[in-house]
Short mmCIF file of C-alpha atoms in Angstrom, two decimals:
data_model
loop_
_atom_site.label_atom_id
_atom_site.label_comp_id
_atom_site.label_asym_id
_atom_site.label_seq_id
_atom_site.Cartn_x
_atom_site.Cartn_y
_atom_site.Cartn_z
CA UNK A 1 -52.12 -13.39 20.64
CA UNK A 2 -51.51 -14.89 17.12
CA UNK A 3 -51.49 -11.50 16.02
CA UNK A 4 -49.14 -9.96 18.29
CA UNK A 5 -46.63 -12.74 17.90
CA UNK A 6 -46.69 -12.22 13.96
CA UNK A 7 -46.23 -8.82 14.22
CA UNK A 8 -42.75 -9.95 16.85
CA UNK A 9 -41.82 -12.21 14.16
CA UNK A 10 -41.88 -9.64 11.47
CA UNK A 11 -39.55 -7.51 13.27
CA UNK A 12 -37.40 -9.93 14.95
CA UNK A 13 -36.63 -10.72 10.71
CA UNK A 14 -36.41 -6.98 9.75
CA UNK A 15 -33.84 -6.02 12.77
CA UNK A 16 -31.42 -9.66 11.77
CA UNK A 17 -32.08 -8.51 8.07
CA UNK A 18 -31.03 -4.36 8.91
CA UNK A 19 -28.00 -5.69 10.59
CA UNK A 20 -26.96 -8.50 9.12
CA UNK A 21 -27.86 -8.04 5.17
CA UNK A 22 -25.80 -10.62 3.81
CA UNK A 23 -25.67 -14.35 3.58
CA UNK A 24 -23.94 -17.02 1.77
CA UNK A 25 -25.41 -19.57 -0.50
CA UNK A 26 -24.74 -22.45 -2.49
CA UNK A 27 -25.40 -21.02 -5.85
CA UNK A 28 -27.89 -23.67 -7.79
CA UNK A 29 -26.45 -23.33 -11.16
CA UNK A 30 -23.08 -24.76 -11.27
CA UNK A 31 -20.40 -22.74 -12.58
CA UNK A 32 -17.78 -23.91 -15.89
CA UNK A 33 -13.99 -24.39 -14.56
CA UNK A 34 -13.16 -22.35 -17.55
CA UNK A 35 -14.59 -19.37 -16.83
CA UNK A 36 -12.12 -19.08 -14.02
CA UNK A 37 -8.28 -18.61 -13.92
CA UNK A 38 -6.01 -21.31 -12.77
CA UNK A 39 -4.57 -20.14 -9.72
CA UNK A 40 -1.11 -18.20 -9.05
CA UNK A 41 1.55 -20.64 -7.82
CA UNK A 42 4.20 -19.28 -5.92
CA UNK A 43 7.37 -21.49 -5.00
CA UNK A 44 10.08 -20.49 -2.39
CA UNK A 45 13.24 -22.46 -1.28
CA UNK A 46 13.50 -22.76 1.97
CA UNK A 47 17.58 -21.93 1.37
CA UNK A 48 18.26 -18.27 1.13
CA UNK A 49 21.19 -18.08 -0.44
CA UNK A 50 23.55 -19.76 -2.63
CA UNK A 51 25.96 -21.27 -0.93
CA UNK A 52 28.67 -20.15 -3.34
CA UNK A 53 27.92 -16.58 -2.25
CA UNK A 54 28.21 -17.10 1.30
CA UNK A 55 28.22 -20.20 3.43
CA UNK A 56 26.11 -19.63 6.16
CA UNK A 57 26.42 -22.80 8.40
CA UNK A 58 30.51 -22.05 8.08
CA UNK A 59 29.72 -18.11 9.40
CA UNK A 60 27.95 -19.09 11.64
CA UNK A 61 29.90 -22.09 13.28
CA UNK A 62 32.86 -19.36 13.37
CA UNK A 63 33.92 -16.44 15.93
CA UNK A 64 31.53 -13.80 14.97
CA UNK A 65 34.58 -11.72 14.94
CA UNK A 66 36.01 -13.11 12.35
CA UNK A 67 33.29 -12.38 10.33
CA UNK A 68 34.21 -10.31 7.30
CA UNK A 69 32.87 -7.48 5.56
CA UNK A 70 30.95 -8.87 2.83
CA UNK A 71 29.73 -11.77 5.61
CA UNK A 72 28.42 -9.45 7.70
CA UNK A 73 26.10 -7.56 5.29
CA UNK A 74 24.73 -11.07 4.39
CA UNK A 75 24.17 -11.66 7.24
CA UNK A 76 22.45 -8.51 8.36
CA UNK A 77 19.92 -8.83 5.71
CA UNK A 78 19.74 -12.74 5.95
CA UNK A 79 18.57 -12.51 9.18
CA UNK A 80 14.91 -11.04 7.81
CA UNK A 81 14.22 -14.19 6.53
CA UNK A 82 15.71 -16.41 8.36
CA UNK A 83 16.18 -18.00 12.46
CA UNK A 84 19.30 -16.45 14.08
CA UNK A 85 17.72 -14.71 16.64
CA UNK A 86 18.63 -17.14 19.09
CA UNK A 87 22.51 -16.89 18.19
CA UNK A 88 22.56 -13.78 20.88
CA UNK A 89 26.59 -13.49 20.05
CA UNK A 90 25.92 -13.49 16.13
CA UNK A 91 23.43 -10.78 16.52
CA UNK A 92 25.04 -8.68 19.44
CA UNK A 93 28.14 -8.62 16.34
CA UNK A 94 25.78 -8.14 13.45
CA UNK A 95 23.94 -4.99 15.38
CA UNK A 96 27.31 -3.33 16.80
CA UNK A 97 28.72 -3.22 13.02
CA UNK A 98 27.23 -0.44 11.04
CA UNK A 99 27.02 -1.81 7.31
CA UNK A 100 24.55 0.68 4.87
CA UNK A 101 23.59 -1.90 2.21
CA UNK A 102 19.92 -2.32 0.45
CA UNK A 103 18.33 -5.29 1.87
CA UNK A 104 16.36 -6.12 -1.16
CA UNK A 105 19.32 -5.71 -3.23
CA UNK A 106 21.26 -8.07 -0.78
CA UNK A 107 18.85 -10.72 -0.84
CA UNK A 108 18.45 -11.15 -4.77
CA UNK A 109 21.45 -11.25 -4.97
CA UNK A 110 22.29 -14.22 -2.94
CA UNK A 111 18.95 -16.04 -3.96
CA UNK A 112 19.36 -18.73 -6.12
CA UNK A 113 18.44 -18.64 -9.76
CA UNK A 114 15.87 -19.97 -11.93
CA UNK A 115 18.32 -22.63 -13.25
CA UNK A 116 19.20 -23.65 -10.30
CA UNK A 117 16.05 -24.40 -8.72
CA UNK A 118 13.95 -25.31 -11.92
CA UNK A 119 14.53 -28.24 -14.12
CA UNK A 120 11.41 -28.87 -16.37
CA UNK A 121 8.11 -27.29 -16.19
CA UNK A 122 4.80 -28.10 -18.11
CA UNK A 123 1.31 -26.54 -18.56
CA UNK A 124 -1.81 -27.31 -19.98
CA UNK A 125 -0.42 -29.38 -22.41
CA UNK A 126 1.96 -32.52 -23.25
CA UNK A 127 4.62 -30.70 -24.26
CA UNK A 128 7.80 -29.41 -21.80
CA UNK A 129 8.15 -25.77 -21.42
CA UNK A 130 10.95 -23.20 -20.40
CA UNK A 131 10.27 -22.76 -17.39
CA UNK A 132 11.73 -19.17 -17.74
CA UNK A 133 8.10 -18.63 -19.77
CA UNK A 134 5.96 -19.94 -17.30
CA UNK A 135 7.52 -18.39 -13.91
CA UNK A 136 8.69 -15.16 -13.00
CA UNK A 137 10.55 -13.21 -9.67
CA UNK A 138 8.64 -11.89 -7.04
CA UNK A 139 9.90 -10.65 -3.57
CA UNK A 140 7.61 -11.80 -0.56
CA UNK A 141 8.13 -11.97 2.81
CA UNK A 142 10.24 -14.78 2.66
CA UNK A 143 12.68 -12.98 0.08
CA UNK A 144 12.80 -13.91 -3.62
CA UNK A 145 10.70 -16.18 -5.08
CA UNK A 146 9.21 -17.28 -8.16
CA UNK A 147 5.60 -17.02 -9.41
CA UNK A 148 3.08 -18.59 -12.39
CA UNK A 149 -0.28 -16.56 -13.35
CA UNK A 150 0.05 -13.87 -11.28
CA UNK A 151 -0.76 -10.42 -12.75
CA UNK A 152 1.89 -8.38 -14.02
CA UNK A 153 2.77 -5.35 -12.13
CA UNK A 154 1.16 -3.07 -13.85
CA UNK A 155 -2.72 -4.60 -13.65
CA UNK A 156 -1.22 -4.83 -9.60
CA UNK A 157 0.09 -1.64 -8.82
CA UNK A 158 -1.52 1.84 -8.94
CA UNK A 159 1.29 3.89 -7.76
CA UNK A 160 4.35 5.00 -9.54
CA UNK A 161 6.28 6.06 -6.21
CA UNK A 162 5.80 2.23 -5.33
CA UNK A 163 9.68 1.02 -4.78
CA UNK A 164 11.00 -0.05 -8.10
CA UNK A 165 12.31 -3.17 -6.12
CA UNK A 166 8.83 -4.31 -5.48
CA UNK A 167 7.27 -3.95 -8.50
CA UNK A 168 7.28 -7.35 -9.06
CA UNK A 169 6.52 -9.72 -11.22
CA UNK A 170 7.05 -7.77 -14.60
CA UNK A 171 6.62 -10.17 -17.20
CA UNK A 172 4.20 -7.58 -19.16
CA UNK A 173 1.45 -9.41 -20.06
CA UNK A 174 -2.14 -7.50 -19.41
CA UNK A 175 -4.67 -9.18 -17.89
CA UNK A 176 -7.81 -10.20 -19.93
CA UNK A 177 -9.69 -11.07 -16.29
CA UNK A 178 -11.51 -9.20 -13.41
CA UNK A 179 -12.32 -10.54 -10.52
CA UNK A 180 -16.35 -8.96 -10.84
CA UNK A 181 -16.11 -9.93 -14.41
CA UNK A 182 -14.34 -12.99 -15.48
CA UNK A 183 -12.46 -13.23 -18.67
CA UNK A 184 -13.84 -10.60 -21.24
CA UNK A 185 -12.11 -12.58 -24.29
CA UNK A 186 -13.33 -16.27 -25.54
CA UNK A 187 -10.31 -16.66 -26.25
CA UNK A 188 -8.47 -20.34 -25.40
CA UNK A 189 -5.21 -18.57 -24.42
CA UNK A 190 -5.55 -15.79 -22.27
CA UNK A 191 -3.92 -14.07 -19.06
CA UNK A 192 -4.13 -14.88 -16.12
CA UNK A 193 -4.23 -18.99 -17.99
CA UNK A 194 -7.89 -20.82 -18.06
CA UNK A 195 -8.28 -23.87 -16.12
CA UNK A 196 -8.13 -25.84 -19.33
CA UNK A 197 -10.12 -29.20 -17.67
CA UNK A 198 -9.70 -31.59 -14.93
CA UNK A 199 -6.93 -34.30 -14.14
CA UNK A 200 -3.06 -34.30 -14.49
CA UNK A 201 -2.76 -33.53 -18.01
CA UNK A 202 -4.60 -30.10 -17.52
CA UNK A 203 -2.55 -29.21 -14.95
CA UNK A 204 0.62 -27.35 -13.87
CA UNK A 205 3.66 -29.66 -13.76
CA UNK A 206 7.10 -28.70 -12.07
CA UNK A 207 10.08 -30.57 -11.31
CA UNK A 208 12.11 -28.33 -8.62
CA UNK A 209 15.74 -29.54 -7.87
CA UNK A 210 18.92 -28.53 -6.25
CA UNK A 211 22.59 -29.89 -6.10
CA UNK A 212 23.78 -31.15 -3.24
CA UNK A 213 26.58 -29.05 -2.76
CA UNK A 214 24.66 -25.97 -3.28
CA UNK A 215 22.37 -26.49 -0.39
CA UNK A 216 22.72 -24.25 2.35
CA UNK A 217 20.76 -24.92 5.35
CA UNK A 218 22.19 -23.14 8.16
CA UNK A 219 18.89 -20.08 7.57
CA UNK A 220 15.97 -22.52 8.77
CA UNK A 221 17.59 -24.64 11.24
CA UNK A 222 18.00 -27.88 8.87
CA UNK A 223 15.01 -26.96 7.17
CA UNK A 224 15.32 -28.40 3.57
CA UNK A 225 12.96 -28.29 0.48
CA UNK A 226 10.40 -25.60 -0.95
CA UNK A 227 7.44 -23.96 0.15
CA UNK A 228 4.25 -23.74 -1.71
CA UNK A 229 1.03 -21.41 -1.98
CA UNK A 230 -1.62 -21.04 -4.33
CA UNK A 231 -3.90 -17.89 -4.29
CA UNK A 232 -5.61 -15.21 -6.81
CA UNK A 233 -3.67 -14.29 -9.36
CA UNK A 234 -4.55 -10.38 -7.76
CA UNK A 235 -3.37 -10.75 -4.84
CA UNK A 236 0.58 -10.76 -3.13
CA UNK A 237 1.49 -14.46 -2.04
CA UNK A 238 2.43 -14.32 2.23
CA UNK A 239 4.23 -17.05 2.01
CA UNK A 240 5.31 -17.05 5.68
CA UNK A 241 1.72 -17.77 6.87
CA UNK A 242 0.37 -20.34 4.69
CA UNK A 243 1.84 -22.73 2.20
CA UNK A 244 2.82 -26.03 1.72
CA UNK A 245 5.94 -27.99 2.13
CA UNK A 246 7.57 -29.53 -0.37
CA UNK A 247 10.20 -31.86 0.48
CA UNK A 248 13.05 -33.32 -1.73
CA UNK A 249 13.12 -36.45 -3.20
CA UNK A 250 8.75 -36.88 -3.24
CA UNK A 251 6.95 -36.65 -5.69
CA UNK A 252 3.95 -34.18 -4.79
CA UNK A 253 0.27 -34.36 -6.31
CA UNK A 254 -1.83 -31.59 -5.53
CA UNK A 255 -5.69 -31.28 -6.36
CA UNK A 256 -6.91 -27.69 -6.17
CA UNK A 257 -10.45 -26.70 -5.83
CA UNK A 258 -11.84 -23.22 -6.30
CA UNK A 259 -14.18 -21.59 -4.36
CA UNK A 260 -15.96 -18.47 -5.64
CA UNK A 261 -18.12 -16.06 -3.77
CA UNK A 262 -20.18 -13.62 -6.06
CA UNK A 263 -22.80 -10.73 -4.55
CA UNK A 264 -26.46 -10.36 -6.05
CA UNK A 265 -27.45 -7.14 -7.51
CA UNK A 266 -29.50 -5.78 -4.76
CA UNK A 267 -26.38 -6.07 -2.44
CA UNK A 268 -24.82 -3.02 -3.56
CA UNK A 269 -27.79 -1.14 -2.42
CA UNK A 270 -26.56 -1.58 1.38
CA UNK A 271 -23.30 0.63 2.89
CA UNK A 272 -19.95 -1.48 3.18
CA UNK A 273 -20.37 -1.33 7.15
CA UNK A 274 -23.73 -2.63 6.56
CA UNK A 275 -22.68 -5.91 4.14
CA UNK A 276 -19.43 -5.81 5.85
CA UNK A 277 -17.12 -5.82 2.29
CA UNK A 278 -16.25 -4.06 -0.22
CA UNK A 279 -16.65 -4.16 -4.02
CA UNK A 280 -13.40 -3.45 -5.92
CA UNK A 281 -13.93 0.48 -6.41
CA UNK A 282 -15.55 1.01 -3.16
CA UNK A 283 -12.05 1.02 -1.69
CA UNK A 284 -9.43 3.10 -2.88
CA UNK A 285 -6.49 1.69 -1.90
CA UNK A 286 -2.83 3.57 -1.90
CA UNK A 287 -0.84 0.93 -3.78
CA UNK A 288 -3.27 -1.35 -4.96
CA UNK A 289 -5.39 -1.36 -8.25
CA UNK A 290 -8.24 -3.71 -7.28
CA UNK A 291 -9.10 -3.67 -3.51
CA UNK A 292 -8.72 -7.31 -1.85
CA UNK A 293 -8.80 -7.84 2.24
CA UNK A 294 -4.81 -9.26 2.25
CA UNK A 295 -3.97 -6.47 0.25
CA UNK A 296 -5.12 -3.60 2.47
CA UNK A 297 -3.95 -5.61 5.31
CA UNK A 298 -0.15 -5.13 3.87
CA UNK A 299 -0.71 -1.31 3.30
CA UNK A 300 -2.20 -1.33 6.98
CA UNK A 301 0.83 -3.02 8.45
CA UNK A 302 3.49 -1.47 6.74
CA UNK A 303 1.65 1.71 8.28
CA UNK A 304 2.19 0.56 11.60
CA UNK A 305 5.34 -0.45 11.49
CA UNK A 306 6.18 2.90 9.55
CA UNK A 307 4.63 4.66 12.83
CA UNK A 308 6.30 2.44 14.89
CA UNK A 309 9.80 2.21 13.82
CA UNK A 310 9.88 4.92 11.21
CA UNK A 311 10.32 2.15 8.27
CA UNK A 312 9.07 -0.37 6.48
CA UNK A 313 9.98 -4.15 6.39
CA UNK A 314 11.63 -4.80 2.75
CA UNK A 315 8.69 -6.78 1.16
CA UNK A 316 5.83 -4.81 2.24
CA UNK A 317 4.34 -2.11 -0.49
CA UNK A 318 5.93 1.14 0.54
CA UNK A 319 7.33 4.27 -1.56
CA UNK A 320 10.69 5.19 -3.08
CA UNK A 321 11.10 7.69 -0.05
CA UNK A 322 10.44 5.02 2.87
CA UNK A 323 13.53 3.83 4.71
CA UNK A 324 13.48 -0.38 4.78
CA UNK A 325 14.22 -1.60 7.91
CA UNK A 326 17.88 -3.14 8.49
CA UNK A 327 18.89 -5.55 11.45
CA UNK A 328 18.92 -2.22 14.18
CA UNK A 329 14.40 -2.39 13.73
CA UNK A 330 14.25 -6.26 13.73
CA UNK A 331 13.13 -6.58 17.43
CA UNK A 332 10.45 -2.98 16.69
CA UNK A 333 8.93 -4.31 13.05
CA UNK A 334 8.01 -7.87 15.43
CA UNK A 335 6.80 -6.10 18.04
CA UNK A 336 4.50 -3.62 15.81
CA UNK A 337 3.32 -7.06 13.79
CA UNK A 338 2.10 -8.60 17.05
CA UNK A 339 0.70 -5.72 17.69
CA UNK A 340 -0.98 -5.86 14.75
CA UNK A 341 -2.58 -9.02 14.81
CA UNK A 342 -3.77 -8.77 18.75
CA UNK A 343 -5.15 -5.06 18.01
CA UNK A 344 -7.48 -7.53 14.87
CA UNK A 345 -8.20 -10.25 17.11
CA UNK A 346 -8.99 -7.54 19.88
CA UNK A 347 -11.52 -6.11 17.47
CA UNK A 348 -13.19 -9.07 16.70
CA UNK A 349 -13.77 -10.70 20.17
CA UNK A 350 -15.00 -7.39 21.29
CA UNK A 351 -17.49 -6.62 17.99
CA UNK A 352 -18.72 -10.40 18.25
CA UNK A 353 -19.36 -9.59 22.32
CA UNK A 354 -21.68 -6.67 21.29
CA UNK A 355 -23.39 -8.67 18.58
CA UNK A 356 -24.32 -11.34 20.65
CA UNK A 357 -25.36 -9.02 23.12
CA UNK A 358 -27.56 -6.75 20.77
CA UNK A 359 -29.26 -10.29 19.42
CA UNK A 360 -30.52 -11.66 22.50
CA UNK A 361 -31.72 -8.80 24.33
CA UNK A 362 -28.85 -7.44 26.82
CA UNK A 363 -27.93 -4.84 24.99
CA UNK A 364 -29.85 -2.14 23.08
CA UNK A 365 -28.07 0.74 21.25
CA UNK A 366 -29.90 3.37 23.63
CA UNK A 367 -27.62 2.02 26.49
CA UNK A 368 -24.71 3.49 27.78
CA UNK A 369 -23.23 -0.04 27.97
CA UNK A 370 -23.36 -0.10 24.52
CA UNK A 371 -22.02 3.32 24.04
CA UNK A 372 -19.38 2.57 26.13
CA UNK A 373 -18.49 -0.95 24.09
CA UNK A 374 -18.60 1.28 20.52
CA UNK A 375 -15.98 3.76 21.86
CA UNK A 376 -14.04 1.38 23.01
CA UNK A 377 -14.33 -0.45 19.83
CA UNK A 378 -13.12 2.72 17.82
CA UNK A 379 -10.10 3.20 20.41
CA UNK A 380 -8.90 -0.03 18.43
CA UNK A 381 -6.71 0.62 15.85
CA UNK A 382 -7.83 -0.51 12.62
CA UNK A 383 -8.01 -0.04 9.06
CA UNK A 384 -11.25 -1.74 8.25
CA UNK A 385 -9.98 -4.41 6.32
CA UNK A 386 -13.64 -5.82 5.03
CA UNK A 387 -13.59 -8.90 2.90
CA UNK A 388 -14.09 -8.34 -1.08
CA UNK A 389 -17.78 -8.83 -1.71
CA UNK A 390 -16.40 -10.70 -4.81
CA UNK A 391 -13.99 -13.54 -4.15
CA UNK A 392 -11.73 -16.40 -5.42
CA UNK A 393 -9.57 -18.53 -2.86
CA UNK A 394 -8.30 -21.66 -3.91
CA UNK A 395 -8.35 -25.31 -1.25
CA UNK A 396 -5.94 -27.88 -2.13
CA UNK A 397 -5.38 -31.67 -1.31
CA UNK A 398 -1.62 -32.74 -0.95
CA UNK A 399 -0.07 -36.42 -1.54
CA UNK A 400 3.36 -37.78 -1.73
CA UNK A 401 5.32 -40.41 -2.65
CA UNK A 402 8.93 -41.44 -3.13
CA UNK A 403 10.54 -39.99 -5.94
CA UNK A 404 14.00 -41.13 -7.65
CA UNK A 405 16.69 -38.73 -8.15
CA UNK A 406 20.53 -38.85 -9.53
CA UNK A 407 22.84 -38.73 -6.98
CA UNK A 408 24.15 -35.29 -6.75
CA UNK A 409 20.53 -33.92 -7.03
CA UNK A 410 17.98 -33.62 -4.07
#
């Protein structure tokens, strides 16, 4: 009997260990801060566009058709990034008036500038810095933004037909880190930065402000401030789905911690589908340099939407001949993005059904049940989007307090 429930033992452990190869531990040697880069910091205001270049609460408190020209083209590509969907009489108006303008174009050049939005900016050490040398554009889902320690364009991109647009940021500084590697110099200053220590004084320090007469918040409903994210300095900042508010007039503290997940050596014996991820030249991706999971989820949407509505939304990575959406595909791109996300969560629900199934004995891959599940599995659309076997995300802790400002700034 002792025998014969061994022997079940053994391969109970061999079928988990076939299937499921890969688990995470806490690694027992603790790791130097310095061996891995500070994060990427990308800051958005929550205001669109200068107010000097167009007014928005005024255009839209007016008859829509009394709108002019140069409104109306604002307006069009405004309304990618920002909540007038409800405004049915503004947007029967902005969709009945044809207006062939670049949306990218559009929205840098309503976006507020550096100057405008930065006043001092500090890292690593006591002493103030431009902040023109620390941050740099990028154009995310939420329009134009501004970034610290993200990789330049070129360590990013792979393509040349990538939109010129979107080949952001460029501040041409090569990258002395991989991901799989860490930093190959020893070098104090390097790109992306070191975490140079613990504490305040280590840290990244920005003081974001705005006149009061240049804010504009008829885009987000009242919505005032700036919105925060940190993440690899590889990867594209969504800024849309996660971030952090910052409000005017606080002052903000933020306490980052990094969290690194590094494979063995023997786990690049198993197939992808077996591991379930990908090291960084497993993947080829058609943009991308280095593979990450958020990266060939972009390529994979802008796909979809490309299939769906026969163009691309503005900030997702698409080539010189792809047509951006305009107002005319708002309704389509939403519809293919929801699509997107229920055809993932689909996926998942139905893999973790068979899993559980397959574990405790109702299922065996013999059946037709099974069969069955697997085609319907496949019928999902998907682009396999496995995690990076190698990977850096960054958790933060917020706290605020009141902060005193001058009176004309916020």
């Amino acid at each position: 009997v002792s025998i014969s429930l061994c022997i079940k033992n053994v391969f109970e452990i061999y079928e988990k260990r076939q299937s499921r190869p890969v688990m995470i531990s806490i690694a027992k040697d603790l790791s130097s801060t310095f061996e891995i880069p500070f994060p990427a910091v990308t800051i958005c205001p929550e205001t669109k566009a200068n107010v000097d270049k167009i007014d928005i609460l005024k255009a839209l408190n007016q008859d829509a058709k009394n709108l002019s020209v140069d409104e109306i083209t604002n307006l069009q590509a405004l309304s990618q990034v920002c909540d007038f969907s409800d405004d049915n009489k503004l947007m029967r108006t902005l969709n009945q008036t044809k207006s062939r303008h670049d949306v990218i174009s559009v929205l840098q050049n309503l976006s507020y500038s550096m100057d405008e939005m930065f006043s001092r900016c500090r890292y690593g050490s006591r002493k103030l810095t431009e902040c023109k040398k620390l941050f740099y554009k990028v154009m995310t889902d939420e329009g134009l933004c501004y970034t610290f320690n993200m990789m330049d364009q070129l360590d990013l991109f792979d393509n040349n037909t990538l939109d010129e647009a979107i080949r952001l940021p460029n501040h041409g500084t090569s990258s002395d880190w991989f991901l799989e590697k860490d930093f190959e110099s020893a070098k104090i200053e390097v790109f992306p930065h070191r975490v140079f220590g613990s504490g305040v004084e280590a840290g990244l320090a920005v003081e974001l402000s705005m006149n009061k007469s240049q804010l504009n918040p008829g885009c987000k409903r009242g919505i005032k401030g700036f919105r925060l994210l940190f993440h690899s300095p590889v990867e594209l900042p969504l800024m849309s789905q996660q971030f952090y508010n910052i409000p005017f007039q606080k002052l903000t503290m933020i306490s980052v911690k990094p969290l690194s997940i590094y494979p063995s050596k023997d786990l690049k014996g198993y197939d992808p589908v077996s591991r379930q991820c990908y090291f960084h030249n497993e993947r080829k991706l058609k943009f991308f340099k280095t593979y990450a999971k958020s990266s060939c989820h972009l390529e994979c949407l802008a796909e979809q939407i490309r299939q769906s509505c026969g163009c691309v939304k503005f900030s997702l990575p698409h080539d010189n001949k792809t047509e951006v959406c305009d107002l005319s595909k708002l309704d389509c791109m939403r519809e293919a993005e929801n699509n997107y996300t229920m055809n993932g969560l689909q996926r998942k629900l139905l893999s973790k059904e068979i899993r559980r199934a397959l574990k405790n004995g109702i299922l065996k891959k013999s059946d037709e049940k099974y069969k069955r599940l697997e085609k319907r599995l496949k019928k999902i659309e998907s682009c396999n989007c496995l995690s990076s076997c190698t990977s850096l995300k960054y958790e933060a802790e917020i706290s605020q307090t009141d902060f005193s400002v001058t009176d004309n700034d916020e």
